[in-house]
Short mmCIF file of C-alpha atoms in Angstrom, two decimals:
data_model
loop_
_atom_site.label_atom_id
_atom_site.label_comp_id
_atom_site.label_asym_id
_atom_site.label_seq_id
_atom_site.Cartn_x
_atom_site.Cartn_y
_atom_site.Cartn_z
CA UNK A 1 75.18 129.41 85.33
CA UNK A 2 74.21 128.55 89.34
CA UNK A 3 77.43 129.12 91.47
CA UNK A 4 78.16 125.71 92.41
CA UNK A 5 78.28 124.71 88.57
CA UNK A 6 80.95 128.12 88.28
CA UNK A 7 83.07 126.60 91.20
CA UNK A 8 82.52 123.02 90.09
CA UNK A 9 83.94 124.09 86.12
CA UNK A 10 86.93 126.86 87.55
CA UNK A 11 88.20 123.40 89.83
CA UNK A 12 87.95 121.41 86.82
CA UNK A 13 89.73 124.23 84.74
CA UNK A 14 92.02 124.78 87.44
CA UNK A 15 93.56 121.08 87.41
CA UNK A 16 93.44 120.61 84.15
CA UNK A 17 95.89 123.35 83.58
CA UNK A 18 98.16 122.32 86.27
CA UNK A 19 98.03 118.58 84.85
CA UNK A 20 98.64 120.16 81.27
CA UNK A 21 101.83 122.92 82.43
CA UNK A 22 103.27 119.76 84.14
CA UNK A 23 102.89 117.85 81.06
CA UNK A 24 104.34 120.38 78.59
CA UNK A 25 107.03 120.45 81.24
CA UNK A 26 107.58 116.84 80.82
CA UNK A 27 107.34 116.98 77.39
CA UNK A 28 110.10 120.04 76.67
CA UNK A 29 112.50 117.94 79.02
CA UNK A 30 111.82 114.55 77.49
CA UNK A 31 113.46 111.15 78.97
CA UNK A 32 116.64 111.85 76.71
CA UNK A 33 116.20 108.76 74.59
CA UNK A 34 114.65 108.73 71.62
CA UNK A 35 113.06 106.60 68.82
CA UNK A 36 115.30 104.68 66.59
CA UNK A 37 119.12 104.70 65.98
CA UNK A 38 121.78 106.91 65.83
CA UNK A 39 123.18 107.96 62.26
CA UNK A 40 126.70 105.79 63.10
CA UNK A 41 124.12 102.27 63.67
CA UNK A 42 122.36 100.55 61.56
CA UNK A 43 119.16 98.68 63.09
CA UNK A 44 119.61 95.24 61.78
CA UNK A 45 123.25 95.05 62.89
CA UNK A 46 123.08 96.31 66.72
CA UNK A 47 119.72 93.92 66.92
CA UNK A 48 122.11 91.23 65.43
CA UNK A 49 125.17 91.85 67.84
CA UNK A 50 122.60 92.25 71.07
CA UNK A 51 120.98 88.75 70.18
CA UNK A 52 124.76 87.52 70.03
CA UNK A 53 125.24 88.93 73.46
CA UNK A 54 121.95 87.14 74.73
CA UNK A 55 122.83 83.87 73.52
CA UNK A 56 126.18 83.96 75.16
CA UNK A 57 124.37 84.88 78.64
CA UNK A 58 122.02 82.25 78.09
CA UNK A 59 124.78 79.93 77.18
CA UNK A 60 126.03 81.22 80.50
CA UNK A 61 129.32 82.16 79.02
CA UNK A 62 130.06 85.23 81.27
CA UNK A 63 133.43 86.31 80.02
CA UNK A 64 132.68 86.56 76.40
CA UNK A 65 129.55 89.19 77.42
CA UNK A 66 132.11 90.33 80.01
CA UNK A 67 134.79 90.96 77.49
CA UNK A 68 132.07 93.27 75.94
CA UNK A 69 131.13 95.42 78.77
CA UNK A 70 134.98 96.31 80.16
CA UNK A 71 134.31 100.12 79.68
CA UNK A 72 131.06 99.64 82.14
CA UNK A 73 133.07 97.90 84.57
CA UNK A 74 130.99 94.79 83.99
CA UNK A 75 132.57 91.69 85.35
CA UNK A 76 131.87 87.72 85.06
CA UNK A 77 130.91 87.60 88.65
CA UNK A 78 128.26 90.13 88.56
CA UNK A 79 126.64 88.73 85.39
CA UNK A 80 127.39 85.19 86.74
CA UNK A 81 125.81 86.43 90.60
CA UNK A 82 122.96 87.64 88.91
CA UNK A 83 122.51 85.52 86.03
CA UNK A 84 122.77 81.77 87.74
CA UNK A 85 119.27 82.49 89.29
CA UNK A 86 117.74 84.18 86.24
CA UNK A 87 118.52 81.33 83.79
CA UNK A 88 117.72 78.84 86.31
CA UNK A 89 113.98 80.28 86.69
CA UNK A 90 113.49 80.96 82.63
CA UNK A 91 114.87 77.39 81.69
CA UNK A 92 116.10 76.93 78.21
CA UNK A 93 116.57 79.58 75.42
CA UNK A 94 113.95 78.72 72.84
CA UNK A 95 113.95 81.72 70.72
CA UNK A 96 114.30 85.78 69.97
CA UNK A 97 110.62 87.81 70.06
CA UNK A 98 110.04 91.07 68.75
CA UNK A 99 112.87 93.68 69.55
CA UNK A 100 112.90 97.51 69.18
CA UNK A 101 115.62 100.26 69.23
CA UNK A 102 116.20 103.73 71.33
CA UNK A 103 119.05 106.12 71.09
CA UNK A 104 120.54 108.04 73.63
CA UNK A 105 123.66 109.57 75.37
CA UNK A 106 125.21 109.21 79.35
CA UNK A 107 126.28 111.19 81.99
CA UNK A 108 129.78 112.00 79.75
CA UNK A 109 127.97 113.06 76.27
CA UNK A 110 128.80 109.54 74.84
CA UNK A 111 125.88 108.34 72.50
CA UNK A 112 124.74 104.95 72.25
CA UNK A 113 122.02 102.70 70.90
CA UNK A 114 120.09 100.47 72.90
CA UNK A 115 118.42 97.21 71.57
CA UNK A 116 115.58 96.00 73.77
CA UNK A 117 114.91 92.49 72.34
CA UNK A 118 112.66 89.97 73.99
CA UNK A 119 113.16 86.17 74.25
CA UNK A 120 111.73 83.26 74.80
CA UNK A 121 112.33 80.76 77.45
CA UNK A 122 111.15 77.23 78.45
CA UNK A 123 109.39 78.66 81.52
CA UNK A 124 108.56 82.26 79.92
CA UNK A 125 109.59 85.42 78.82
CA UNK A 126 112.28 87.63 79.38
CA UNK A 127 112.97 91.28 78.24
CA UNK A 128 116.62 91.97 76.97
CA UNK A 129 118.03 96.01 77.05
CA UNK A 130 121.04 96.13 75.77
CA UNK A 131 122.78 99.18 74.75
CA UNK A 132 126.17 99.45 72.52
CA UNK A 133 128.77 102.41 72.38
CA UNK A 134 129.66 103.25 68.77
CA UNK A 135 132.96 101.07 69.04
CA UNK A 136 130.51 97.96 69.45
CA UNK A 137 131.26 97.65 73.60
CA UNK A 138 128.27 97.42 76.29
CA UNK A 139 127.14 100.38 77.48
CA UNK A 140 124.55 98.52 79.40
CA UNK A 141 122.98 95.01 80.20
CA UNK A 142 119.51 94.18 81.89
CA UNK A 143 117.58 91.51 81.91
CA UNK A 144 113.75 91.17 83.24
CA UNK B 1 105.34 113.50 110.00
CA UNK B 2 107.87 112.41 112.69
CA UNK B 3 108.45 116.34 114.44
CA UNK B 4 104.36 116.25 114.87
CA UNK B 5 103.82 112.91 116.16
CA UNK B 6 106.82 113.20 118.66
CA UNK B 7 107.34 109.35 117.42
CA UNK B 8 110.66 108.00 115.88
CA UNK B 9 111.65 104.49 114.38
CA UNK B 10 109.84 101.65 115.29
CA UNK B 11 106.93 103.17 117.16
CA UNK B 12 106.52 106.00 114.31
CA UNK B 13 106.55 102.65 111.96
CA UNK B 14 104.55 100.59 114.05
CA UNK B 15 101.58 103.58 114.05
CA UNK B 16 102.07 103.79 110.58
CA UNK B 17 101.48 100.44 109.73
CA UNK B 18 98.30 100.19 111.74
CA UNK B 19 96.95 102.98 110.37
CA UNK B 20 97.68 101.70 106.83
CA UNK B 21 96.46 98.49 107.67
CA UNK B 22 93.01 100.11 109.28
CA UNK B 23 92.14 101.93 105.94
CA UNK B 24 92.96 99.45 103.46
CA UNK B 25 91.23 96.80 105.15
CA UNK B 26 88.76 98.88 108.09
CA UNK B 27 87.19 101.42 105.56
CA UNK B 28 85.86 98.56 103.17
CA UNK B 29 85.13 95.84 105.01
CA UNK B 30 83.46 98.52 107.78
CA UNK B 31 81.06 99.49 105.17
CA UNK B 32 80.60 96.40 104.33
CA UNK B 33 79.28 95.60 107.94
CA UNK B 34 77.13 98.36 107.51
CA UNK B 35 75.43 97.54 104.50
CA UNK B 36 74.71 94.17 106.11
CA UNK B 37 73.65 95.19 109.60
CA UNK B 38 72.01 98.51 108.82
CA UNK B 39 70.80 98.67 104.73
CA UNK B 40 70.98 95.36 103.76
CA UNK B 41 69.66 96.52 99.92
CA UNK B 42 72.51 98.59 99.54
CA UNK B 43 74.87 94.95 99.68
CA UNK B 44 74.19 94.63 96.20
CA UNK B 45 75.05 98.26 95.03
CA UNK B 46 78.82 97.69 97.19
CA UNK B 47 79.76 94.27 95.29
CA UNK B 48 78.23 95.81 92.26
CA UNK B 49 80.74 98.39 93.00
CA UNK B 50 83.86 95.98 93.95
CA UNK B 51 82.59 93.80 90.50
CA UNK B 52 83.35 97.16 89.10
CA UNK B 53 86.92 97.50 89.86
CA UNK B 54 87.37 93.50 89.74
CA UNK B 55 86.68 93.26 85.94
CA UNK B 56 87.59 96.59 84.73
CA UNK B 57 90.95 96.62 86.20
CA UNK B 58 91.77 92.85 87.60
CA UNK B 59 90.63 90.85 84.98
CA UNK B 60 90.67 93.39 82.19
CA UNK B 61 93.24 96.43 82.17
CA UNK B 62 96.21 94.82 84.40
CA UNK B 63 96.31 92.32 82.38
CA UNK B 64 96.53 94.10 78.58
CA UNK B 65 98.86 95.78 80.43
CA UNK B 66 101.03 93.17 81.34
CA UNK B 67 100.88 91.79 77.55
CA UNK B 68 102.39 95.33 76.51
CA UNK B 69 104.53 94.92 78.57
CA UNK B 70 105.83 91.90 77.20
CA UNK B 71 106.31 93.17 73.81
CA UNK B 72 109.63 95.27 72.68
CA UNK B 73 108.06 98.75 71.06
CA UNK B 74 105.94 98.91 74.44
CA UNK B 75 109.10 99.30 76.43
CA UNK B 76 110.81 101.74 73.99
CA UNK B 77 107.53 103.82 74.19
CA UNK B 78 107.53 104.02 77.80
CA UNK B 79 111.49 105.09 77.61
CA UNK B 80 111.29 107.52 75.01
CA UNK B 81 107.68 109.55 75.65
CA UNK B 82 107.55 109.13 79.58
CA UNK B 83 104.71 111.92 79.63
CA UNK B 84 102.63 110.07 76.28
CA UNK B 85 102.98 107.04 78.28
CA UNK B 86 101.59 108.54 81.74
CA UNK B 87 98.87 109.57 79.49
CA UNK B 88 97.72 106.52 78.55
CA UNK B 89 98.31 104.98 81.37
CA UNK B 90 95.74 107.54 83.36
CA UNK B 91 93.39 107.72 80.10
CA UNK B 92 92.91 103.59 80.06
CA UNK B 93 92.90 103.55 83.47
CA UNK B 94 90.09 106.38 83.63
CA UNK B 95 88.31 104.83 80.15
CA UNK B 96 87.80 101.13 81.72
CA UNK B 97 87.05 102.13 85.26
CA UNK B 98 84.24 104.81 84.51
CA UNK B 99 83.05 102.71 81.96
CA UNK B 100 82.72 99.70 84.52
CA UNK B 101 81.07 102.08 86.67
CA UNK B 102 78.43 103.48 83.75
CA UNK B 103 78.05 99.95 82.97
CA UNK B 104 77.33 98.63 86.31
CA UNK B 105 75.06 101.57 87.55
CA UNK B 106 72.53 101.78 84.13
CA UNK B 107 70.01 99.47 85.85
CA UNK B 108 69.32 102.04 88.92
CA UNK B 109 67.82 103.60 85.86
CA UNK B 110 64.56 102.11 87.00
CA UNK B 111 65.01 102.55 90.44
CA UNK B 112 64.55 106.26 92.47
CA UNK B 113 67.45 108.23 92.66
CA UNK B 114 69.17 107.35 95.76
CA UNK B 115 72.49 109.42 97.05
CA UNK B 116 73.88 106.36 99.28
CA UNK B 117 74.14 104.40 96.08
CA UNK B 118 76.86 105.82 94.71
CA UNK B 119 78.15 106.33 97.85
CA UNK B 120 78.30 102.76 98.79
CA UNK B 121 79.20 101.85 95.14
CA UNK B 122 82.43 103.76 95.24
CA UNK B 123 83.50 102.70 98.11
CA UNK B 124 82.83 99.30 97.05
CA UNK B 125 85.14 99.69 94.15
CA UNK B 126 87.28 102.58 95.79
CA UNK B 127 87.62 99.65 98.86
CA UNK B 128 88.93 96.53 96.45
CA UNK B 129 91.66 98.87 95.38
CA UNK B 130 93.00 99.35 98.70
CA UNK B 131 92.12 96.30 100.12
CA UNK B 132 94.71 94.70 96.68
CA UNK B 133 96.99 97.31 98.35
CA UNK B 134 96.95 96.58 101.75
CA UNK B 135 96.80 92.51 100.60
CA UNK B 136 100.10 93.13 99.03
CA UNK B 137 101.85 94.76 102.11
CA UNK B 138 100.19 93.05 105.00
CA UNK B 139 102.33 89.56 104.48
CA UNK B 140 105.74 91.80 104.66
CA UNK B 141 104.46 93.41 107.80
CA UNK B 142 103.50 90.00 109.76
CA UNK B 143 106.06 88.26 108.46
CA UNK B 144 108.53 91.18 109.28
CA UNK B 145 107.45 93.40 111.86
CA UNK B 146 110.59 95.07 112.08
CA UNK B 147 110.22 96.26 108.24
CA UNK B 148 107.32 98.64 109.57
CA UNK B 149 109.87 100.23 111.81
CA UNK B 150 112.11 100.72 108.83
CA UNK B 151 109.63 102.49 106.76
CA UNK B 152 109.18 105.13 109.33
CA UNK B 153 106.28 107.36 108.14
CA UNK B 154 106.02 105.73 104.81
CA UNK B 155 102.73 103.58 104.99
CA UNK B 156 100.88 106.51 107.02
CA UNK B 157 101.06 108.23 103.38
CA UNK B 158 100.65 105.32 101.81
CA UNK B 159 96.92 104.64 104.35
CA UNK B 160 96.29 108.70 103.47
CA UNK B 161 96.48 108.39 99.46
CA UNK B 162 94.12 104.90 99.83
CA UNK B 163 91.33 107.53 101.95
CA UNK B 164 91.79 110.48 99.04
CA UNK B 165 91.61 107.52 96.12
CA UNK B 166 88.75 106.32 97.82
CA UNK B 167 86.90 109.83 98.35
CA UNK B 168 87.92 110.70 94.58
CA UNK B 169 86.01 106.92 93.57
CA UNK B 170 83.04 107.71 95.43
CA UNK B 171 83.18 111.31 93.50
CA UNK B 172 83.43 110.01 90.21
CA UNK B 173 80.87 107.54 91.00
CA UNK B 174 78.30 110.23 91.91
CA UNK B 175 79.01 111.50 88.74
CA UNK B 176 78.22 108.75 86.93
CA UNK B 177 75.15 107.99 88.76
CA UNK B 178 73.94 111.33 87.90
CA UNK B 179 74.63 110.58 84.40
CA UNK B 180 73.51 107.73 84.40
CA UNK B 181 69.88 108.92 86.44
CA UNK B 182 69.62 111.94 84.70
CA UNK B 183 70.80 111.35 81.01
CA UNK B 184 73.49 113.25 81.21
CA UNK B 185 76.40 112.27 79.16
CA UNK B 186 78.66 115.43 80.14
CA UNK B 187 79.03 114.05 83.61
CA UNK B 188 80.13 110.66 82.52
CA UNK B 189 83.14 112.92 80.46
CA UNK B 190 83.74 114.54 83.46
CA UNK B 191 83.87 111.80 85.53
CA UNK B 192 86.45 110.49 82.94
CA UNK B 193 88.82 113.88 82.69
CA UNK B 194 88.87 113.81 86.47
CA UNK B 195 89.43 110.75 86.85
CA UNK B 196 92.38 111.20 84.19
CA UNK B 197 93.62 113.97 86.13
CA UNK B 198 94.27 112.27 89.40
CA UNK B 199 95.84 109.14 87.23
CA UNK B 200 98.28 112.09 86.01
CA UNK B 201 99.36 113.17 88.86
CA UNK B 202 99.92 109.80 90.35
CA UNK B 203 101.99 108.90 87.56
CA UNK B 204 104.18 111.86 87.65
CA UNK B 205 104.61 111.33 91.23
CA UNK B 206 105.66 107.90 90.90
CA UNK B 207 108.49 109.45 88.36
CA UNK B 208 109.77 112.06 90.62
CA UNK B 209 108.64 114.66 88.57
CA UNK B 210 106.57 116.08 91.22
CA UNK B 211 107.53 115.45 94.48
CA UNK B 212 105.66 112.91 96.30
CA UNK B 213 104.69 115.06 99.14
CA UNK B 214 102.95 117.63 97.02
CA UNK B 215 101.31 115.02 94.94
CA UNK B 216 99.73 113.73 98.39
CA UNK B 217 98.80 116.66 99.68
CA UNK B 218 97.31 117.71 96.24
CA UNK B 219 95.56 115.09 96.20
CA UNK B 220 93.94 115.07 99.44
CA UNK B 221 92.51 118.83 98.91
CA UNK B 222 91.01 117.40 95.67
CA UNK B 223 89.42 114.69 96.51
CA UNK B 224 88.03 116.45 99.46
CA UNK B 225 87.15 119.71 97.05
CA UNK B 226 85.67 117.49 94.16
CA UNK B 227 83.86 115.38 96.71
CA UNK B 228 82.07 118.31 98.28
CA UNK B 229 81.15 119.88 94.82
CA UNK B 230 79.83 116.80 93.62
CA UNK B 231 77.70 115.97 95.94
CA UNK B 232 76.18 118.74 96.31
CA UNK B 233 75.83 119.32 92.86
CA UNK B 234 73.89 116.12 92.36
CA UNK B 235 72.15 116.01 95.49
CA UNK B 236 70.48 119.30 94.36
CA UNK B 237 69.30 117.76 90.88
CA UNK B 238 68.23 114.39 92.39
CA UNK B 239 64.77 116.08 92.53
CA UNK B 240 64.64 117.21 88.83
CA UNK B 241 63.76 115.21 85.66
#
């Protein structure tokens, strides 16, 4: 094997084991969410309660999604700041898309189950992750 | 970046931005002018190589993308298996790209094997890439030349990663040439694992899960290593059969 073709293969080897030790790294950390929902949830109920949630934000009726997300700190005015220009772009609610689960915990150990649901809108689509503590409050609410 | 320049705030900013500005827009459009004034055959081979990124990325990959993204399990995916999801990300990226470039460079089958035509090629397609980038940060900067002074040192990385992406296109074109010229389907899958590679690291970067510094720097030395290798590599087989 000529020398250049040696140097050419140890580079190639080279990265490929940094990209791969960086990966494993990745991989043994993880994102700390995972697949699915926790034992106390069951899938077609937090899917049902975080399409409830969506058609009260749609509906534009802050305090009832506010009401939900006290533990969060989540107020009418921030959802209603926020909200106003988002609803105003997507138009009218037409209907729910596909919508998938993930479980995970935050900064205090608590778990929760997060719905990410899309929907559709008059002037497109919008992506919906919503995440419930066990007792049914929000543990989080984005919109995109 | 500031310490060696002896620059601060605006004027560190300022410098940055023109330097940004110089290589997203200078290094393309410069070749460009050079094809036309000086090798006015090789104008082909460069839009062959900007048709390259165009469809494989532009009209293609960005926009599957964007139709994942739209759907619920895609989301999940990219929440749950950050490191899968990189993956992919630098696999489709590598798969359509090289395959754009295979696709676009089997003709020069039945031409003589040339070295500036990959050259020109990649930075063809290397060049639309950054001049996307620079299009998408130049209307911030005129509009608001003050934001240059608030990004301090930022876009001088940002003009130094478009010159190593655009040294590691023209390297992965060479090697696709050469595959293409010489039959040799190996290159093509190393093109492709390189190209995979940098994609990686990129995407890690862009996580935090290397800093951004080292991924620059990193990068850099690669594309300047891998550049070297290959073309001397294929510059000493352009003579056999």
């Amino acid at each position: 094997m000529s020398k250049m073709r040696k140097m050419l293969a140890f580079a190639v080897m080279a990265m490929f084991t940094l990209a791969l030790c960086a990966f494993l790294a990745g991989c043994s950390g993880g994102s700390g969410l995972s697949e699915g929902v926790p034992e106390w949830a069951d899938e077609a109920a937090v899917v049902q309660d975080a399409q409830a949630v969506i058609e009260d934000f749609s509906a534009r009726d802050y305090d009832s999604v506010a009401a939900k997300g006290q533990t969060v700190g989540l107020t009418a005015d921030q959802l209603q700041g926020a909200g106003d220009a988002v609803l105003d772009a997507l138009g009218s609610f037409s209907s729910f898309g596909d919508s998938a689960c993930m479980t995970g915990a935050d900064g205090a150990g608590a778990e929760f189950v997060t719905v990410v649901q899309m929907a559709d809108y008059e002037n497109g689509t919008a992506q919906y992750t919503i995440s419930f503590y066990e007792d049914g409050s929000l543990a989080g609410f984005y919109v995109k | 970046m500031r310490f060696a320049l002896g620059l601060k705030g605006e004027a560190l900013g300022f410098v940055s931005a023109v330097f940004f500005l110089a290589v997203c827009f200078g290094v393309p459009l410069g070749a460009l002018a050079w094809c036309l004034l000086r090798e006015r055959k090789l104008t082909g081979v460069f839009f062959l190589g900007v048709a390259s990124f165009l469809v494989s990325q532009v009209l293609l990959r960005l926009p599957l993308l964007e139709a994942l993204g739209n759907t619920a399990w895609f989301a999940v995916f990219s929440a749950t298996q950050p490191m899968l999801y990189i993956l992919a990300l630098a696999a489709s990226a590598a798969l359509f790209e090289e395959t754009a470039r295979f696709l676009l460079l089997r003709p020069q089958r039945t031409r003589a094997f040339d070295l500036r035509v990959p050259l020109v090629f990649g930075i063809g397609h290397g060049g639309l890439e950054a001049l996307l980038t620079g299009a998408g940060v130049a209307p911030l900067l005129f509009a608001s030349p003050e934001q240059a002074g608030l990004l301090d040192g930022a876009l001088f990385v940002s003009g130094f990663e478009r010159l190593s992406a655009m040294a590691c296109h023209v390297a992965f074109t060479f090697l696709v040439y050469y595959a293409v010229m010489r039959r040799k389907p190996a290159a093509f899958g190393l093109a492709l694992l390189l190209h995979c590679l940098v994609d990686v690291g990129a995407g890690l970067a862009s996580t935090a899960l290397i800093p951004l510094f080292l991924f620059e720097l990193l990068l850099a030395v690669f594309a300047v290593a891998q550049l070297w290798l290959v073309f001397k590599f294929v510059s000493k087989r352009k003579d056999s059969i």
